[in-house]
mmCIF file with all atom_site columns, C-alpha atoms and ligand atoms in Angstrom:
data_model
loop_
_atom_site.group_PDB
_atom_site.id
_atom_site.type_symbol
_atom_site.label_atom_id
_atom_site.label_alt_id
_atom_site.label_comp_id
_atom_site.label_asym_id
_atom_site.label_entity_id
_atom_site.label_seq_id
_atom_site.pdbx_PDB_ins_code
_atom_site.Cartn_x
_atom_site.Cartn_y
_atom_site.Cartn_z
_atom_site.occupancy
_atom_site.B_iso_or_equiv
_atom_site.pdbx_formal_charge
_atom_site.auth_seq_id
_atom_site.auth_comp_id
_atom_site.auth_asym_id
_atom_site.auth_atom_id
_atom_site.pdbx_PDB_model_num
ATOM   1  C  CA  . UNK A 1 1  ? -14.552 41.626 -11.234 1.00 78.00 ? 183  UNK A CA  1
ATOM   2  C  CA  . UNK A 1 2  ? -12.505 44.831 -11.354 1.00 88.00 ? 184  UNK A CA  1
ATOM   3  C  CA  . UNK A 1 3  ? -14.176 47.891 -12.866 1.00 90.00 ? 185  UNK A CA  1
ATOM   4  C  CA  . UNK A 1 4  ? -11.300 48.342 -15.313 1.00 90.00 ? 186  UNK A CA  1
ATOM   5  C  CA  . UNK A 1 5  ? -11.924 44.820 -16.661 1.00 93.00 ? 187  UNK A CA  1
ATOM   6  C  CA  . UNK A 1 6  ? -15.665 45.507 -16.881 1.00 93.00 ? 188  UNK A CA  1
ATOM   7  C  CA  . UNK A 1 7  ? -14.985 48.699 -18.841 1.00 90.00 ? 189  UNK A CA  1
ATOM   8  C  CA  . UNK A 1 8  ? -12.638 46.873 -21.250 1.00 93.00 ? 190  UNK A CA  1
ATOM   9  C  CA  . UNK A 1 9  ? -15.225 44.094 -21.730 1.00 94.00 ? 191  UNK A CA  1
ATOM   10 C  CA  . UNK A 1 10 ? -17.927 46.669 -22.545 1.00 93.00 ? 192  UNK A CA  1
ATOM   11 C  CA  . UNK A 1 11 ? -15.632 48.391 -25.071 1.00 93.00 ? 193  UNK A CA  1
ATOM   12 C  CA  . UNK A 1 12 ? -14.839 45.020 -26.694 1.00 95.00 ? 194  UNK A CA  1
ATOM   13 C  CA  . UNK A 1 13 ? -18.560 44.199 -26.945 1.00 95.00 ? 195  UNK A CA  1
ATOM   14 C  CA  . UNK A 1 14 ? -19.289 47.614 -28.495 1.00 95.00 ? 196  UNK A CA  1
ATOM   15 C  CA  . UNK A 1 15 ? -16.398 47.016 -30.938 1.00 96.00 ? 197  UNK A CA  1
ATOM   16 C  CA  . UNK A 1 16 ? -17.844 43.627 -31.924 1.00 96.00 ? 198  UNK A CA  1
ATOM   17 C  CA  . UNK A 1 17 ? -21.249 45.258 -32.462 1.00 96.00 ? 199  UNK A CA  1
ATOM   18 C  CA  . UNK A 1 18 ? -19.686 47.922 -34.696 1.00 96.00 ? 200  UNK A CA  1
ATOM   19 C  CA  . UNK A 1 19 ? -17.832 45.339 -36.786 1.00 96.00 ? 201  UNK A CA  1
ATOM   20 C  CA  . UNK A 1 20 ? -20.973 43.174 -37.131 1.00 96.00 ? 202  UNK A CA  1
ATOM   21 C  CA  . UNK A 1 21 ? -23.054 46.216 -38.090 1.00 95.00 ? 203  UNK A CA  1
ATOM   22 C  CA  . UNK A 1 22 ? -20.530 47.178 -40.775 1.00 96.00 ? 204  UNK A CA  1
ATOM   23 C  CA  . UNK A 1 23 ? -20.396 43.561 -41.996 1.00 96.00 ? 205  UNK A CA  1
ATOM   24 C  CA  . UNK A 1 24 ? -24.195 43.540 -42.195 1.00 95.00 ? 206  UNK A CA  1
ATOM   25 C  CA  . UNK A 1 25 ? -24.269 46.755 -44.238 1.00 94.00 ? 207  UNK A CA  1
ATOM   26 C  CA  . UNK A 1 26 ? -21.622 45.451 -46.645 1.00 96.00 ? 208  UNK A CA  1
ATOM   27 C  CA  . UNK A 1 27 ? -22.858 41.881 -47.036 1.00 96.00 ? 209  UNK A CA  1
ATOM   28 C  CA  . UNK A 1 28 ? -26.622 42.612 -46.606 1.00 94.00 ? 210  UNK A CA  1
ATOM   29 C  CA  . UNK A 1 29 ? -26.918 39.471 -44.480 1.00 94.00 ? 211  UNK A CA  1
ATOM   30 C  CA  . UNK A 1 30 ? -29.861 40.222 -42.190 1.00 92.00 ? 212  UNK A CA  1
ATOM   31 C  CA  . UNK A 1 31 ? -28.954 37.542 -39.610 1.00 95.00 ? 213  UNK A CA  1
ATOM   32 C  CA  . UNK A 1 32 ? -25.994 39.690 -38.560 1.00 94.00 ? 214  UNK A CA  1
ATOM   33 C  CA  . UNK A 1 33 ? -28.519 42.338 -37.470 1.00 93.00 ? 215  UNK A CA  1
ATOM   34 C  CA  . UNK A 1 34 ? -30.082 39.853 -35.076 1.00 94.00 ? 216  UNK A CA  1
ATOM   35 C  CA  . UNK A 1 35 ? -26.649 38.996 -33.678 1.00 95.00 ? 217  UNK A CA  1
ATOM   36 C  CA  . UNK A 1 36 ? -25.994 42.737 -33.166 1.00 95.00 ? 218  UNK A CA  1
ATOM   37 C  CA  . UNK A 1 37 ? -29.307 43.044 -31.288 1.00 95.00 ? 219  UNK A CA  1
ATOM   38 C  CA  . UNK A 1 38 ? -28.452 40.027 -29.124 1.00 96.00 ? 220  UNK A CA  1
ATOM   39 C  CA  . UNK A 1 39 ? -24.982 41.465 -28.378 1.00 95.00 ? 221  UNK A CA  1
ATOM   40 C  CA  . UNK A 1 40 ? -26.577 44.800 -27.461 1.00 95.00 ? 222  UNK A CA  1
ATOM   41 C  CA  . UNK A 1 41 ? -28.921 43.101 -24.981 1.00 96.00 ? 223  UNK A CA  1
ATOM   42 C  CA  . UNK A 1 42 ? -26.049 41.000 -23.576 1.00 96.00 ? 224  UNK A CA  1
ATOM   43 C  CA  . UNK A 1 43 ? -23.939 44.145 -23.130 1.00 94.00 ? 225  UNK A CA  1
ATOM   44 C  CA  . UNK A 1 44 ? -26.792 45.919 -21.316 1.00 93.00 ? 226  UNK A CA  1
ATOM   45 C  CA  . UNK A 1 45 ? -27.277 42.939 -18.969 1.00 95.00 ? 227  UNK A CA  1
ATOM   46 C  CA  . UNK A 1 46 ? -23.511 42.622 -18.393 1.00 94.00 ? 228  UNK A CA  1
ATOM   47 C  CA  . UNK A 1 47 ? -23.304 46.350 -17.581 1.00 92.00 ? 229  UNK A CA  1
ATOM   48 C  CA  . UNK A 1 48 ? -26.241 46.114 -15.162 1.00 92.00 ? 230  UNK A CA  1
ATOM   49 C  CA  . UNK A 1 49 ? -24.616 43.147 -13.378 1.00 94.00 ? 231  UNK A CA  1
ATOM   50 C  CA  . UNK A 1 50 ? -21.014 44.326 -13.104 1.00 94.00 ? 232  UNK A CA  1
ATOM   51 C  CA  . UNK A 1 51 ? -20.881 48.111 -13.611 1.00 92.00 ? 233  UNK A CA  1
ATOM   52 C  CA  . UNK A 1 52 ? -21.530 48.978 -10.002 1.00 92.00 ? 234  UNK A CA  1
ATOM   53 C  CA  . UNK A 1 53 ? -19.928 50.846 -7.149  1.00 92.00 ? 235  UNK A CA  1
ATOM   54 C  CA  . UNK A 1 54 ? -17.478 48.672 -5.147  1.00 92.00 ? 236  UNK A CA  1
ATOM   55 C  CA  . UNK A 1 55 ? -18.542 50.492 -1.947  1.00 94.00 ? 237  UNK A CA  1
ATOM   56 C  CA  . UNK A 1 56 ? -22.337 50.652 -2.030  1.00 95.00 ? 238  UNK A CA  1
ATOM   57 C  CA  . UNK A 1 57 ? -23.005 48.135 -4.846  1.00 94.00 ? 239  UNK A CA  1
ATOM   58 C  CA  . UNK A 1 58 ? -25.400 50.386 -6.763  1.00 93.00 ? 240  UNK A CA  1
ATOM   59 C  CA  . UNK A 1 59 ? -25.386 50.840 -10.535 1.00 92.00 ? 241  UNK A CA  1
ATOM   60 C  CA  . UNK A 1 60 ? -22.841 53.499 -11.527 1.00 89.00 ? 242  UNK A CA  1
ATOM   61 C  CA  . UNK A 1 61 ? -24.463 54.713 -14.739 1.00 82.00 ? 243  UNK A CA  1
ATOM   62 C  CA  . UNK A 1 62 ? -22.310 57.130 -16.685 1.00 71.00 ? 244  UNK A CA  1
ATOM   63 C  CA  . UNK A 1 63 ? -19.251 58.267 -14.751 1.00 61.00 ? 245  UNK A CA  1
ATOM   64 C  CA  . UNK A 1 64 ? -17.909 60.701 -17.330 1.00 58.00 ? 246  UNK A CA  1
ATOM   65 C  CA  . UNK A 1 65 ? -20.224 63.624 -16.651 1.00 53.00 ? 247  UNK A CA  1
ATOM   66 C  CA  . UNK A 1 66 ? -20.011 63.362 -12.883 1.00 52.00 ? 248  UNK A CA  1
ATOM   67 C  CA  . UNK A 1 67 ? -16.311 62.693 -12.541 1.00 65.00 ? 249  UNK A CA  1
ATOM   68 C  CA  . UNK A 1 68 ? -14.842 59.676 -10.827 1.00 83.00 ? 250  UNK A CA  1
ATOM   69 C  CA  . UNK A 1 69 ? -17.233 59.652 -7.917  1.00 87.00 ? 251  UNK A CA  1
ATOM   70 C  CA  . UNK A 1 70 ? -20.182 57.400 -7.161  1.00 89.00 ? 252  UNK A CA  1
ATOM   71 C  CA  . UNK A 1 71 ? -23.400 59.410 -7.490  1.00 85.00 ? 253  UNK A CA  1
ATOM   72 C  CA  . UNK A 1 72 ? -24.981 57.408 -4.655  1.00 90.00 ? 254  UNK A CA  1
ATOM   73 C  CA  . UNK A 1 73 ? -22.388 57.295 -1.868  1.00 93.00 ? 255  UNK A CA  1
ATOM   74 C  CA  . UNK A 1 74 ? -19.900 59.913 -3.144  1.00 90.00 ? 256  UNK A CA  1
ATOM   75 C  CA  . UNK A 1 75 ? -16.836 57.643 -2.841  1.00 90.00 ? 257  UNK A CA  1
ATOM   76 C  CA  . UNK A 1 76 ? -14.060 57.944 -5.399  1.00 88.00 ? 258  UNK A CA  1
ATOM   77 C  CA  . UNK A 1 77 ? -14.149 55.212 -8.044  1.00 86.00 ? 259  UNK A CA  1
ATOM   78 C  CA  . UNK A 1 78 ? -10.854 53.849 -9.331  1.00 82.00 ? 260  UNK A CA  1
ATOM   79 C  CA  . UNK A 1 79 ? -11.036 52.683 -12.921 1.00 79.00 ? 261  UNK A CA  1
HETATM 80 ZN ZN1 . ZN  B 2 .  ? -21.363 54.043 -4.210  1.00 69.13 ? 1176 ZN  B ZN1 1
#
């Protein structure tokens, strides 16, 4: 899977979590909180599985503060 797709998927999942959280606050339906927690865990697992360097295969972590380079092998990451 391309890193750009992975990034979009993560943003979509965060968006869903935000909407569910808002819906929970408005409707006071507690079950939505559990769904938010489950989505959060799923997002974390998804990120761990797919958010990795295409060159060395290690977890990329946050790219924003280190620029577009892998912190492990130093190769440029195209997103
Ligand atoms: Zn790397």
